[in-house]
Amino acid sequence: MTGWVLIPVLALAASTTVPLASDADIVASGRILVVNGVDAITVKTAAGGLQPEERVAVIAKALSPFKRGQTLKVVADPGLRVVLQGQTVATVTEAEAKAQGLSPDKLAELWANSINKALYVPPLTVPGQPLSLGVGQPQRVRVIGSAARSAAISSEPPGLVEVTRQGFDLVVNPLKRGEGAIVLSAGGALKSIPFSVLSPAAVFPQTLTVEVTGSPARKELVLQGIQGAMSTEFSAEPGALVRYTVPEIAPLGPGQSRVVPVDVAVEAPGFATTKGMANVLVKNSGGGRVYDDVLWYSNNPENLAGPGQLYFARMVTAMPTRLLWHHFNKSARPLAVQYILANRSDVPARIWLASGDAEPNSDPTKAGFEAGNRYFADWLGYQGTVLTLPPRSATPLSLRRLEPGQTSSGLASLRLLAGGSDDVVLVGNALALADVAADWQPQGFGDKPWLVRRSIGLAGLPFPVGGTERDIFSGPAKQVGFLYQVGGRHQFIRLGEQGIPSALGGPPLSGNFGVQYVVEGRIENPTDRNQTVEVVFEASAGYSGAIFSVNGKLLPGRILQSKESMVLLEAKLAPGQAQQIRIDTIPLSGAHYPATITVRTKGTS
């Protein structure tokens, strides 16, 4: 928009109204000249000793003699001016034209035309479209024309809306449902604005709560929690389309909390489109990793011939639990592999969750690797979300569509928190696609479905939330120590060789899939020369996926062919120097174990 330097007639205060001695209603509103309710110009720079607001006030005063039949013209001598009936209204400067991104002559023509157009709008003009209003959601409506601010206002039928005037705007406050019209009259002019008042598609403001963990909780986790709250907690009318914008997110430290304002727009059939704010309170309830006490191992059956229950286990309050699942669709039709958490009590349950849920893959090893890769980093950093599960309800922990020949694989850590329900169970099923709850299709198929689909009542499940517990193993963490000295024998650490014990009296876990290995050791150089020690992982039993953290640093995961190896660490040691080493890893579903970690001097055999 353009600006002007003016012949200094009289500097008026900002937001000044010119008395209606003219045939136009002219208002100087800060830097904006409002003519008959039309925002005609905005001034950007100071000039002639006047600030932009003062310059606009001078323009308003200079236009006050306007009568219908007159027009503004551009005159080029002396100076580039805009005049009314031979009297200068404004002189255009190079500085103001530059600020508007135009040449002075283009600027002068633009603003003369813009002001002329605003001067000749009809005396009373209302919006051409009916108003769609939501109860309790005020809306501003601009009315333009020289008679707009003096027109009488009424509404029919009475009681549906309350209308007040703020300058050229009508503020319409909808009171109750119905249809009617706002009527404006001035002299011989009569205009009406039809309206319909509907219930709003959502009520604002709303406050939602997200609880996460991490030291700190990464910004991606915080954002994921907010998106989950908007999907599962935000209240709107049935069938609503909810659009929202989340501001830039920062990590959140343990014990910290933050309110994140989310702009929301909601549409729903038969309801008024509504905009407002959802205030999302994000809390980080802790940052320390908790090791899992038991492993729920769901791999029997591994090959799915059709629908049926895959697993059942009951959570124990405050007992950290790891879950592994790995299933191959051997049938001739698509299946849904679904794991749910069901709260069978009459009080809410609070459950801490961290999971890695792989996209189904025709290669079982790649499916297991992807699941572990997604899980491992979050688990190491205690990056998790606290889920509140209402009484007598269920939520999907995992929900994947498996085509024939595909594998579903996942790892999760869960902990039932104290102070709520003590009757929460995990139920895994292979289902026909049509048997997945309607509320969970189709958007529920994907990673972390509990963040995108709301919980449902237990009565809506087509299968029982009971069963027989099996394949539960104790202590899914093994610690291995070693000492290696340069010049001595290689150190070999075998992974997946000695299974952890069953918690139910059965055989130990073959391969230790899903078990955390903590390998801690010391390497020493007792020689009088600089030496390099390397730590190498070998897929000694066959095709495998591998994930590692070495001395607190997460390594890029890899798929290794049989007998292929990857270097985990190279340490250069001076004479007499020693170094401590810690390696974390998990044998992954679909991989071949046992596997071997070797500690040796580089270049030796």
Coordinates of C-alpha atoms in Angstrom, one line a residue:
M1 CA 0.0 0.0 0.0
T2 CA 1.1 3.5 -0.6
G3 CA 1.9 6.6 1.5
W4 CA 2.0 10.3 1.0
V5 CA 3.8 13.5 2.1
L6 CA 1.1 16.2 2.6
I7 CA 0.7 19.9 2.5
P8 CA 0.6 20.5 6.3
V9 CA -2.9 21.8 6.8
L10 CA -3.8 20.4 10.3
A11 CA -2.3 17.4 12.1
L12 CA -5.2 15.5 13.7
A13 CA -4.9 12.8 16.4
A14 CA -5.0 9.1 15.3
S15 CA -8.4 7.4 15.1
T16 CA -10.1 10.7 14.2
T17 CA -13.5 10.9 12.5
V18 CA -14.1 13.7 10.1
P19 CA -17.6 15.3 10.8
L20 CA -20.1 14.5 8.1
A21 CA -20.1 17.9 6.5
S22 CA -19.1 16.0 3.4
D23 CA -20.9 13.2 1.5
A24 CA -18.4 10.6 2.8
D25 CA -17.6 9.1 6.2
I26 CA -13.9 9.4 6.6
V27 CA -11.9 8.1 9.5
A28 CA -8.2 8.4 10.3
S29 CA -7.4 5.1 12.1
G30 CA -3.7 5.0 13.0
R31 CA -1.8 4.5 9.7
I32 CA -5.0 3.5 7.8
L33 CA -7.3 5.9 6.1
V34 CA -10.8 4.5 6.2
V35 CA -13.3 5.9 3.7
N36 CA -16.9 4.8 4.0
G37 CA -15.8 1.7 5.8
V38 CA -13.2 0.8 3.2
D39 CA -9.5 0.6 4.2
A40 CA -8.3 2.9 1.5
I41 CA -4.6 3.6 2.2
T42 CA -1.9 2.6 4.7
V43 CA 1.0 5.1 5.2
K44 CA 4.4 3.5 5.9
T45 CA 6.9 6.4 6.4
A46 CA 7.3 9.7 8.2
A47 CA 7.8 12.9 6.1
G48 CA 7.4 16.6 6.3
G49 CA 7.9 16.5 10.1
L50 CA 4.8 14.2 10.5
Q51 CA 4.6 10.6 11.6
P52 CA 2.5 8.2 9.5
E53 CA -0.5 8.5 11.8
E54 CA -0.4 12.3 11.6
R55 CA -0.1 12.2 7.8
V56 CA -3.2 10.0 7.6
A57 CA -5.1 12.5 9.8
V58 CA -4.1 15.3 7.5
I59 CA -5.4 13.4 4.4
A60 CA -8.7 12.8 6.2
K61 CA -9.0 16.6 6.9
A62 CA -8.1 17.5 3.3
L63 CA -10.9 15.2 2.0
S64 CA -13.6 16.6 4.3
P65 CA -15.1 19.0 1.7
F66 CA -15.9 16.1 -0.7
K67 CA -19.3 16.2 -2.3
R68 CA -20.7 13.6 -4.7
G69 CA -19.8 14.5 -8.3
Q70 CA -16.2 15.3 -7.4
T71 CA -13.2 13.1 -8.0
L72 CA -9.5 13.1 -7.0
K73 CA -7.0 13.7 -9.8
V74 CA -3.3 13.4 -10.2
V75 CA -1.4 16.6 -11.0
A76 CA 2.3 16.6 -12.0
D77 CA 3.3 20.3 -11.6
P78 CA 4.5 21.6 -9.3
G79 CA 5.4 18.2 -7.7
L80 CA 3.4 15.0 -8.1
R81 CA 0.2 15.7 -6.3
V82 CA -3.3 14.3 -5.7
V83 CA -5.9 17.1 -5.7
L84 CA -9.6 17.5 -5.0
Q85 CA -11.3 20.4 -6.8
G86 CA -7.9 22.0 -7.4
Q87 CA -6.9 21.8 -3.7
T88 CA -3.9 19.6 -2.9
V89 CA -4.7 16.6 -0.8
A90 CA -1.2 15.0 -0.9
T91 CA 2.2 15.2 -2.5
V92 CA 3.9 11.9 -3.3
T93 CA 7.6 11.5 -2.4
E94 CA 10.3 9.2 -3.7
A95 CA 10.8 7.7 -0.1
E96 CA 7.1 6.8 0.3
A97 CA 6.9 5.3 -3.2
K98 CA 10.0 3.2 -2.5
A99 CA 8.5 2.0 0.7
Q100 CA 5.4 0.9 -1.2
G101 CA 7.5 -0.8 -3.9
L102 CA 6.1 1.5 -6.7
S103 CA 7.3 4.4 -8.8
P104 CA 5.9 7.8 -7.6
D105 CA 3.6 8.2 -10.6
K106 CA 2.2 4.6 -10.2
L107 CA 1.7 5.2 -6.5
A108 CA -0.2 8.5 -7.2
E109 CA -2.5 6.8 -9.7
L110 CA -3.1 3.8 -7.5
W111 CA -4.2 5.9 -4.5
A112 CA -6.3 8.4 -6.4
N113 CA -8.2 5.5 -7.9
S114 CA -8.5 3.6 -4.6
I115 CA -9.8 6.7 -2.7
N116 CA -12.2 7.6 -5.5
K117 CA -13.6 4.0 -5.5
A118 CA -14.1 4.1 -1.7
L119 CA -15.8 7.6 -2.0
Y120 CA -18.4 6.2 -4.4
V121 CA -19.5 3.0 -2.7
P122 CA -23.3 2.9 -2.1
P123 CA -24.4 4.6 1.1
L124 CA -25.3 1.3 2.7
T125 CA -23.8 -2.0 1.6
V126 CA -23.9 -5.3 3.5
P127 CA -22.2 -8.7 2.8
G128 CA -23.7 -10.6 0.0
Q129 CA -23.6 -14.0 1.7
P130 CA -25.7 -15.2 4.7
L131 CA -23.9 -15.5 8.0
S132 CA -23.3 -19.0 9.5
L133 CA -23.0 -18.5 13.2
G134 CA -22.2 -20.8 16.1
V135 CA -23.8 -20.3 19.5
G136 CA -21.4 -18.4 21.8
Q137 CA -19.0 -17.6 19.0
P138 CA -19.2 -13.8 18.2
Q139 CA -18.5 -12.8 14.7
R140 CA -17.6 -9.4 13.2
V141 CA -19.3 -8.2 10.1
R142 CA -18.1 -5.1 8.1
V143 CA -20.8 -2.8 6.7
I144 CA -19.7 -0.1 4.3
G145 CA -21.0 3.2 3.0
S146 CA -21.5 6.7 4.1
A147 CA -24.6 5.8 6.1
A148 CA -23.1 2.6 7.6
R149 CA -22.3 4.0 11.0
S150 CA -25.6 5.9 11.4
A151 CA -28.0 3.2 10.3
A152 CA -30.5 1.8 12.7
I153 CA -30.0 -1.9 13.6
S154 CA -32.6 -4.5 14.5
S155 CA -32.8 -8.3 14.2
E156 CA -35.7 -10.7 13.5
P157 CA -36.9 -12.8 15.2
P158 CA -35.7 -11.2 18.5
G159 CA -33.5 -13.2 20.9
L160 CA -31.5 -15.2 18.4
V161 CA -28.5 -12.8 18.2
E162 CA -27.3 -9.7 20.0
V163 CA -25.8 -7.0 17.7
T164 CA -23.5 -4.1 18.8
R165 CA -21.7 -1.6 16.6
Q166 CA -17.9 -1.0 16.7
G167 CA -17.1 1.5 14.1
F168 CA -18.0 0.1 10.7
D169 CA -18.2 -3.4 12.1
L170 CA -21.2 -5.2 13.6
V171 CA -20.3 -7.6 16.4
V172 CA -22.9 -10.4 16.2
N173 CA -23.2 -12.5 19.3
P174 CA -25.3 -15.7 18.6
L175 CA -27.4 -16.6 21.6
K176 CA -29.4 -19.7 20.5
R177 CA -30.2 -21.8 17.4
G178 CA -32.4 -20.5 14.7
E179 CA -32.6 -18.5 11.5
G180 CA -33.3 -14.8 10.9
A181 CA -32.0 -11.6 9.6
I182 CA -30.2 -8.4 10.8
V183 CA -31.9 -5.3 9.4
L184 CA -30.2 -2.0 8.8
S185 CA -32.1 1.2 7.7
A186 CA -30.8 4.7 6.9
G187 CA -33.0 7.2 5.1
G188 CA -34.6 5.4 2.3
A189 CA -32.1 2.6 2.3
L190 CA -33.0 -0.8 3.9
K191 CA -30.6 -3.7 3.9
S192 CA -30.8 -7.1 5.6
I193 CA -28.2 -9.8 6.4
P194 CA -29.7 -13.3 6.7
F195 CA -28.2 -15.5 9.3
S196 CA -28.5 -19.0 10.7
V197 CA -27.3 -19.9 14.2
L198 CA -26.0 -23.4 14.6
S199 CA -24.4 -25.2 17.6
P200 CA -20.7 -24.9 17.3
A201 CA -18.7 -27.8 15.9
A202 CA -16.5 -27.5 19.0
V203 CA -16.4 -25.5 22.2
F204 CA -13.4 -23.4 23.0
P205 CA -11.1 -23.0 24.8
Q206 CA -10.1 -26.6 25.6
T207 CA -7.3 -27.8 27.9
L208 CA -5.6 -31.1 27.1
T209 CA -2.8 -32.9 28.9
V210 CA 0.2 -34.9 27.7
E211 CA 2.6 -36.7 29.9
V212 CA 6.0 -37.8 28.5
T213 CA 9.4 -39.0 29.8
G214 CA 13.0 -38.5 28.7
S215 CA 16.1 -36.7 29.7
P216 CA 15.2 -34.6 28.0
A217 CA 12.0 -35.6 26.1
R218 CA 13.0 -34.9 22.5
K219 CA 10.9 -32.3 20.6
E220 CA 9.7 -35.1 18.2
L221 CA 8.2 -37.0 21.2
V222 CA 6.6 -33.8 22.6
L223 CA 5.1 -33.1 19.1
Q224 CA 3.9 -36.7 18.8
G225 CA 2.2 -36.4 22.2
I226 CA 0.5 -33.2 21.3
Q227 CA -0.7 -34.7 18.0
G228 CA -1.9 -37.7 20.0
A229 CA -3.9 -35.5 22.4
M230 CA -5.5 -33.7 19.5
S231 CA -6.6 -37.0 18.0
T232 CA -7.8 -38.8 21.2
E233 CA -8.7 -36.0 23.7
F234 CA -10.0 -33.1 21.8
S235 CA -13.8 -32.8 22.0
A236 CA -15.8 -32.0 18.9
E237 CA -19.1 -33.1 17.4
P238 CA -19.4 -36.5 15.6
G239 CA -17.9 -36.6 12.2
A240 CA -15.9 -33.4 12.7
L241 CA -12.9 -32.5 10.6
V242 CA -10.3 -31.0 12.9
R243 CA -7.5 -28.9 11.5
Y244 CA -4.8 -27.5 13.8
T245 CA -1.4 -25.8 13.8
V246 CA 1.2 -26.6 16.4
P247 CA 3.9 -23.9 17.0
E248 CA 7.6 -24.7 17.1
I249 CA 8.4 -27.3 19.7
A250 CA 11.5 -27.5 22.0
P251 CA 12.8 -30.4 24.1
L252 CA 11.4 -30.7 27.6
G253 CA 13.5 -31.6 30.6
P254 CA 12.6 -34.0 33.4
G255 CA 10.2 -32.3 35.9
Q256 CA 9.4 -29.5 33.5
S257 CA 6.0 -28.6 32.1
R258 CA 4.9 -26.3 29.3
V259 CA 1.5 -25.1 27.9
V260 CA 1.5 -25.2 24.1
P261 CA -1.2 -23.1 22.4
V262 CA -2.7 -24.9 19.4
D263 CA -4.8 -23.0 16.8
V264 CA -7.8 -25.2 15.8
A265 CA -10.5 -25.0 13.2
V266 CA -13.4 -27.5 13.3
E267 CA -16.0 -28.4 10.7
A268 CA -18.9 -30.8 11.2
P269 CA -22.0 -31.6 9.2
G270 CA -25.0 -29.6 10.6
F271 CA -22.8 -27.5 12.9
A272 CA -21.2 -24.1 12.7
T273 CA -17.5 -24.1 11.6
T274 CA -15.6 -23.0 14.7
K275 CA -12.2 -21.7 15.4
G276 CA -10.4 -21.4 18.7
M277 CA -7.5 -22.5 20.9
A278 CA -6.6 -25.8 22.5
N279 CA -4.1 -25.3 25.4
V280 CA -2.0 -28.5 25.6
L281 CA -0.3 -28.9 28.9
V282 CA 2.8 -31.1 28.3
K283 CA 4.5 -32.6 31.4
N284 CA 7.8 -34.5 31.6
S285 CA 7.4 -36.9 34.6
G286 CA 10.9 -38.3 34.6
G287 CA 14.1 -39.0 32.9
G288 CA 15.6 -42.2 34.4
R289 CA 15.6 -45.5 32.5
V290 CA 13.9 -48.4 34.2
Y291 CA 15.0 -51.9 33.3
D292 CA 12.3 -54.4 32.4
D293 CA 11.6 -57.2 34.8
V294 CA 9.8 -59.6 32.5
L295 CA 9.6 -60.4 28.7
W296 CA 6.3 -61.2 27.1
Y297 CA 7.3 -63.3 24.1
S298 CA 4.6 -63.5 21.4
N299 CA 5.9 -65.7 18.6
N300 CA 3.7 -68.8 18.9
P301 CA 2.3 -69.2 16.4
E302 CA 4.9 -67.5 14.2
N303 CA 3.1 -68.6 11.0
L304 CA -0.5 -67.5 10.9
A305 CA -2.9 -69.7 9.1
G306 CA -6.0 -67.6 9.9
P307 CA -7.7 -65.6 12.7
G308 CA -7.2 -66.5 16.3
Q309 CA -5.7 -65.3 19.6
L310 CA -2.0 -64.8 19.5
Y311 CA -1.2 -63.8 23.1
F312 CA -2.6 -62.9 26.5
A313 CA -0.9 -61.5 29.6
R314 CA -1.9 -59.5 32.6
M315 CA 0.0 -56.4 33.7
V316 CA 1.3 -56.1 37.3
T317 CA 1.4 -52.6 38.8
A318 CA 4.8 -51.0 38.8
M319 CA 6.4 -54.1 37.1
P320 CA 8.3 -52.9 33.9
T321 CA 7.5 -55.3 31.1
R322 CA 9.0 -55.8 27.6
L323 CA 6.8 -57.2 24.8
L324 CA 8.1 -58.8 21.6
W325 CA 5.8 -59.9 18.8
H326 CA 6.7 -61.4 15.4
H327 CA 4.2 -63.1 13.0
F328 CA 4.2 -64.2 9.4
N329 CA 0.9 -64.3 7.4
K330 CA 1.0 -67.7 5.8
S331 CA -2.6 -67.6 4.8
A332 CA -4.0 -66.8 1.4
R333 CA -5.8 -63.6 2.5
P334 CA -5.0 -60.3 4.3
L335 CA -5.1 -60.4 8.1
A336 CA -5.0 -57.8 10.8
V337 CA -2.5 -58.4 13.6
Q338 CA -3.8 -56.4 16.6
Y339 CA -2.5 -56.1 20.1
I340 CA -4.7 -54.2 22.5
L341 CA -4.4 -53.0 26.1
A342 CA -7.8 -53.5 27.9
N343 CA -8.7 -51.9 31.2
R344 CA -11.2 -54.3 32.8
S345 CA -11.8 -52.3 36.0
D346 CA -14.1 -49.4 36.8
V347 CA -11.3 -46.9 37.4
P348 CA -8.9 -45.3 34.8
A349 CA -5.5 -46.9 34.2
R350 CA -2.2 -45.0 33.5
I351 CA 0.3 -46.9 31.4
W352 CA 3.8 -45.8 30.3
L353 CA 4.7 -46.9 26.8
A354 CA 7.7 -46.9 24.5
S355 CA 7.4 -48.9 21.3
G356 CA 8.9 -49.8 17.9
D357 CA 6.3 -51.1 15.5
A358 CA 7.6 -52.0 12.0
E359 CA 5.8 -51.6 8.7
P360 CA 5.0 -55.2 7.5
N361 CA 7.7 -56.6 5.3
S362 CA 8.0 -59.7 3.1
D363 CA 11.5 -60.2 4.6
P364 CA 11.1 -61.3 8.3
T365 CA 14.6 -60.2 9.2
K366 CA 14.1 -56.7 7.9
A367 CA 10.7 -56.5 9.7
G368 CA 12.4 -57.4 13.0
F369 CA 15.3 -55.1 12.3
E370 CA 13.0 -52.1 11.6
A371 CA 11.0 -52.8 14.8
G372 CA 14.2 -52.9 16.9
N373 CA 15.7 -49.8 15.2
R374 CA 12.5 -47.8 16.1
Y375 CA 12.4 -49.1 19.6
F376 CA 16.1 -49.1 20.7
A377 CA 16.8 -45.4 20.6
D378 CA 13.6 -44.5 22.4
W379 CA 14.1 -47.2 25.1
L380 CA 17.8 -46.1 25.7
G381 CA 16.7 -42.5 26.1
Y382 CA 13.6 -43.4 28.2
Q383 CA 11.5 -41.6 25.5
G384 CA 8.0 -42.6 26.3
T385 CA 4.4 -41.5 26.7
V386 CA 1.9 -42.0 29.5
L387 CA -1.4 -43.3 28.2
T388 CA -4.6 -42.8 30.3
L389 CA -7.0 -45.7 29.6
P390 CA -10.6 -45.1 30.7
P391 CA -12.5 -47.7 32.7
R392 CA -13.9 -50.7 30.9
S393 CA -12.2 -49.7 27.6
A394 CA -9.4 -50.8 25.2
T395 CA -6.9 -49.1 23.0
P396 CA -4.8 -50.5 20.2
L397 CA -1.1 -50.9 21.1
S398 CA -0.3 -52.3 17.6
L399 CA -2.6 -52.6 14.5
R400 CA -1.1 -53.7 11.2
R401 CA -2.6 -55.1 8.0
L402 CA -0.6 -58.1 6.7
E403 CA -0.9 -59.2 3.1
P404 CA -0.1 -62.9 2.5
G405 CA 3.6 -63.4 2.9
Q406 CA 4.3 -60.4 5.1
T407 CA 5.6 -60.3 8.6
S408 CA 4.6 -58.0 11.5
S409 CA 7.2 -57.4 14.1
G410 CA 7.5 -55.1 17.2
L411 CA 9.1 -54.4 20.5
A412 CA 7.6 -52.4 23.4
S413 CA 8.2 -51.5 27.0
L414 CA 5.2 -51.0 29.2
R415 CA 4.6 -50.2 32.9
L416 CA 1.3 -50.0 34.7
L417 CA 1.6 -47.0 37.0
A418 CA 0.3 -47.0 40.6
G419 CA -2.8 -45.1 41.7
G420 CA -5.3 -46.4 39.2
S421 CA -6.6 -49.7 37.7
D422 CA -4.9 -52.9 38.7
D423 CA -6.7 -55.0 36.1
V424 CA -5.1 -54.2 32.7
V425 CA -4.4 -57.0 30.2
L426 CA -2.7 -57.3 26.8
V427 CA -4.6 -59.3 24.2
G428 CA -3.1 -60.1 20.8
N429 CA -5.2 -61.4 17.9
A430 CA -5.0 -62.2 14.2
L431 CA -8.3 -60.9 12.8
A432 CA -10.2 -60.8 9.5
L433 CA -10.0 -57.2 8.4
A434 CA -13.8 -56.7 8.8
D435 CA -13.5 -57.7 12.5
V436 CA -11.3 -54.7 13.4
A437 CA -13.4 -52.2 15.4
A438 CA -15.1 -49.7 13.1
D439 CA -13.6 -46.8 15.2
W440 CA -10.1 -48.1 14.5
Q441 CA -10.4 -48.3 10.7
P442 CA -8.7 -47.4 8.5
Q443 CA -6.5 -44.7 10.1
G444 CA -5.7 -46.9 13.0
F445 CA -3.5 -49.1 10.9
G446 CA 0.0 -47.8 11.4
D447 CA 2.7 -46.9 14.0
K448 CA 1.5 -46.1 17.5
P449 CA -2.2 -46.4 16.9
W450 CA -3.1 -45.4 20.4
L451 CA -2.0 -41.9 19.6
V452 CA -4.4 -41.5 16.6
R453 CA -7.5 -43.6 17.6
R454 CA -9.7 -43.2 20.6
S455 CA -10.3 -46.0 23.1
I456 CA -13.5 -48.0 22.8
G457 CA -15.7 -49.8 25.2
L458 CA -14.9 -53.5 25.9
A459 CA -18.4 -54.4 24.6
G460 CA -17.3 -53.2 21.1
L461 CA -14.6 -55.9 20.8
P462 CA -15.4 -59.0 18.8
F463 CA -13.2 -61.3 21.0
P464 CA -12.8 -62.0 24.7
V465 CA -10.4 -60.0 26.8
G466 CA -9.2 -63.1 28.7
G467 CA -6.9 -66.0 28.0
T468 CA -4.1 -68.2 29.4
E469 CA -0.7 -66.6 30.1
R470 CA 2.3 -68.3 28.5
D471 CA 5.8 -67.5 27.2
I472 CA 6.7 -65.1 30.0
F473 CA 10.4 -64.9 30.8
S474 CA 12.3 -63.4 33.7
G475 CA 15.0 -60.8 33.7
P476 CA 15.2 -59.8 30.0
A477 CA 18.7 -58.3 30.5
K478 CA 22.0 -60.1 30.6
Q479 CA 25.3 -58.6 31.8
V480 CA 28.6 -59.8 30.4
G481 CA 32.0 -58.7 31.6
F482 CA 35.5 -59.0 30.0
L483 CA 39.1 -58.0 30.4
Y484 CA 41.3 -57.8 27.3
Q485 CA 45.1 -57.1 27.3
V486 CA 47.0 -56.4 24.2
G487 CA 49.1 -59.4 23.4
G488 CA 46.7 -61.8 25.2
R489 CA 44.1 -64.1 23.8
H490 CA 41.1 -62.7 21.9
Q491 CA 37.9 -62.1 24.0
F492 CA 34.8 -63.7 22.5
I493 CA 31.3 -62.7 23.8
R494 CA 28.5 -64.9 22.7
L495 CA 25.0 -63.3 22.3
G496 CA 21.8 -65.4 22.4
E497 CA 23.5 -68.6 23.5
Q498 CA 22.2 -69.1 27.0
G499 CA 18.5 -68.4 27.2
I500 CA 16.9 -66.4 30.1
P501 CA 14.6 -68.5 32.3
S502 CA 10.8 -68.9 32.0
A503 CA 8.8 -67.2 34.7
L504 CA 6.1 -70.0 34.3
G505 CA 8.4 -73.0 34.7
G506 CA 8.9 -73.8 31.0
P507 CA 12.1 -74.0 29.0
P508 CA 14.4 -71.0 28.7
L509 CA 14.1 -68.6 25.8
S510 CA 16.0 -69.9 22.7
G511 CA 18.0 -67.2 21.0
N512 CA 17.2 -64.6 23.7
F513 CA 15.3 -62.5 21.1
G514 CA 14.2 -59.2 22.7
V515 CA 16.7 -59.5 25.6
Q516 CA 19.0 -56.6 26.4
Y517 CA 22.7 -57.4 26.6
V518 CA 25.0 -55.1 28.6
V519 CA 28.6 -55.9 27.7
E520 CA 31.0 -54.1 30.0
G521 CA 34.8 -54.5 29.9
R522 CA 38.2 -53.1 30.1
I523 CA 40.9 -53.0 27.5
E524 CA 44.6 -52.5 28.5
N525 CA 47.8 -51.9 26.7
P526 CA 50.7 -53.3 28.9
T527 CA 53.2 -53.0 26.0
D528 CA 55.7 -50.3 25.3
R529 CA 54.2 -49.4 21.9
N530 CA 51.0 -47.6 20.8
Q531 CA 48.3 -50.2 20.0
T532 CA 44.8 -50.2 18.4
V533 CA 42.2 -52.5 19.8
E534 CA 39.0 -53.2 17.8
V535 CA 35.6 -54.6 18.9
V536 CA 33.8 -56.4 16.1
F537 CA 30.3 -57.9 15.9
E538 CA 29.9 -61.0 13.5
A539 CA 26.6 -62.4 12.3
S540 CA 28.1 -65.9 13.0
A541 CA 24.9 -67.9 12.8
G542 CA 23.4 -66.3 9.6
Y543 CA 21.5 -63.3 8.1
S544 CA 20.8 -60.8 10.9
G545 CA 19.8 -57.3 11.8
A546 CA 22.0 -55.6 14.4
I547 CA 21.6 -52.5 16.6
F548 CA 24.2 -51.2 19.1
S549 CA 25.0 -48.4 21.6
V550 CA 28.7 -48.1 22.4
N551 CA 29.7 -46.0 25.3
G552 CA 26.4 -44.2 25.2
K553 CA 26.5 -43.4 21.4
L554 CA 23.9 -45.0 19.2
L555 CA 25.4 -46.6 16.1
P556 CA 23.6 -46.8 12.8
G557 CA 21.8 -50.1 12.6
R558 CA 22.6 -52.6 9.8
I559 CA 21.4 -55.8 8.1
L560 CA 24.4 -58.2 7.9
Q561 CA 24.7 -61.3 5.7
S562 CA 25.9 -64.6 7.2
K563 CA 29.4 -64.3 8.6
E564 CA 29.5 -60.5 7.8
S565 CA 31.0 -58.3 10.5
M566 CA 30.8 -54.7 11.6
V567 CA 33.3 -52.7 13.7
L568 CA 31.7 -51.4 16.9
L569 CA 34.8 -49.6 18.3
E570 CA 38.5 -48.8 17.5
A571 CA 40.5 -47.7 20.5
K572 CA 44.0 -46.3 20.2
L573 CA 45.9 -47.0 23.4
A574 CA 49.3 -45.5 24.4
P575 CA 51.7 -47.7 26.4
G576 CA 50.2 -48.4 29.8
Q577 CA 46.9 -46.9 28.9
A578 CA 43.5 -48.6 29.6
Q579 CA 39.9 -47.8 28.7
Q580 CA 36.4 -48.9 29.9
I581 CA 33.9 -50.0 27.3
R582 CA 30.1 -50.5 27.5
I583 CA 28.0 -52.0 24.7
D584 CA 24.2 -52.3 24.7
T585 CA 22.4 -54.5 22.1
I586 CA 19.3 -56.6 21.6
P587 CA 18.9 -59.8 19.5
L588 CA 16.2 -58.9 17.0
S589 CA 13.3 -61.0 15.7
G590 CA 13.9 -62.7 12.4
A591 CA 17.7 -62.6 12.9
H592 CA 19.9 -65.7 13.4
Y593 CA 21.6 -66.2 16.8
P594 CA 23.9 -66.9 18.5
A595 CA 26.2 -64.1 17.3
T596 CA 29.7 -63.1 18.4
I597 CA 31.4 -60.0 19.6
T598 CA 35.2 -60.2 19.4
V599 CA 37.7 -58.0 21.2
R600 CA 41.2 -58.1 19.6
T601 CA 44.3 -56.2 18.6
K602 CA 43.7 -54.8 15.1
G603 CA 45.5 -56.7 12.4
T604 CA 46.0 -59.8 14.4
S605 CA 44.4 -63.2 13.7

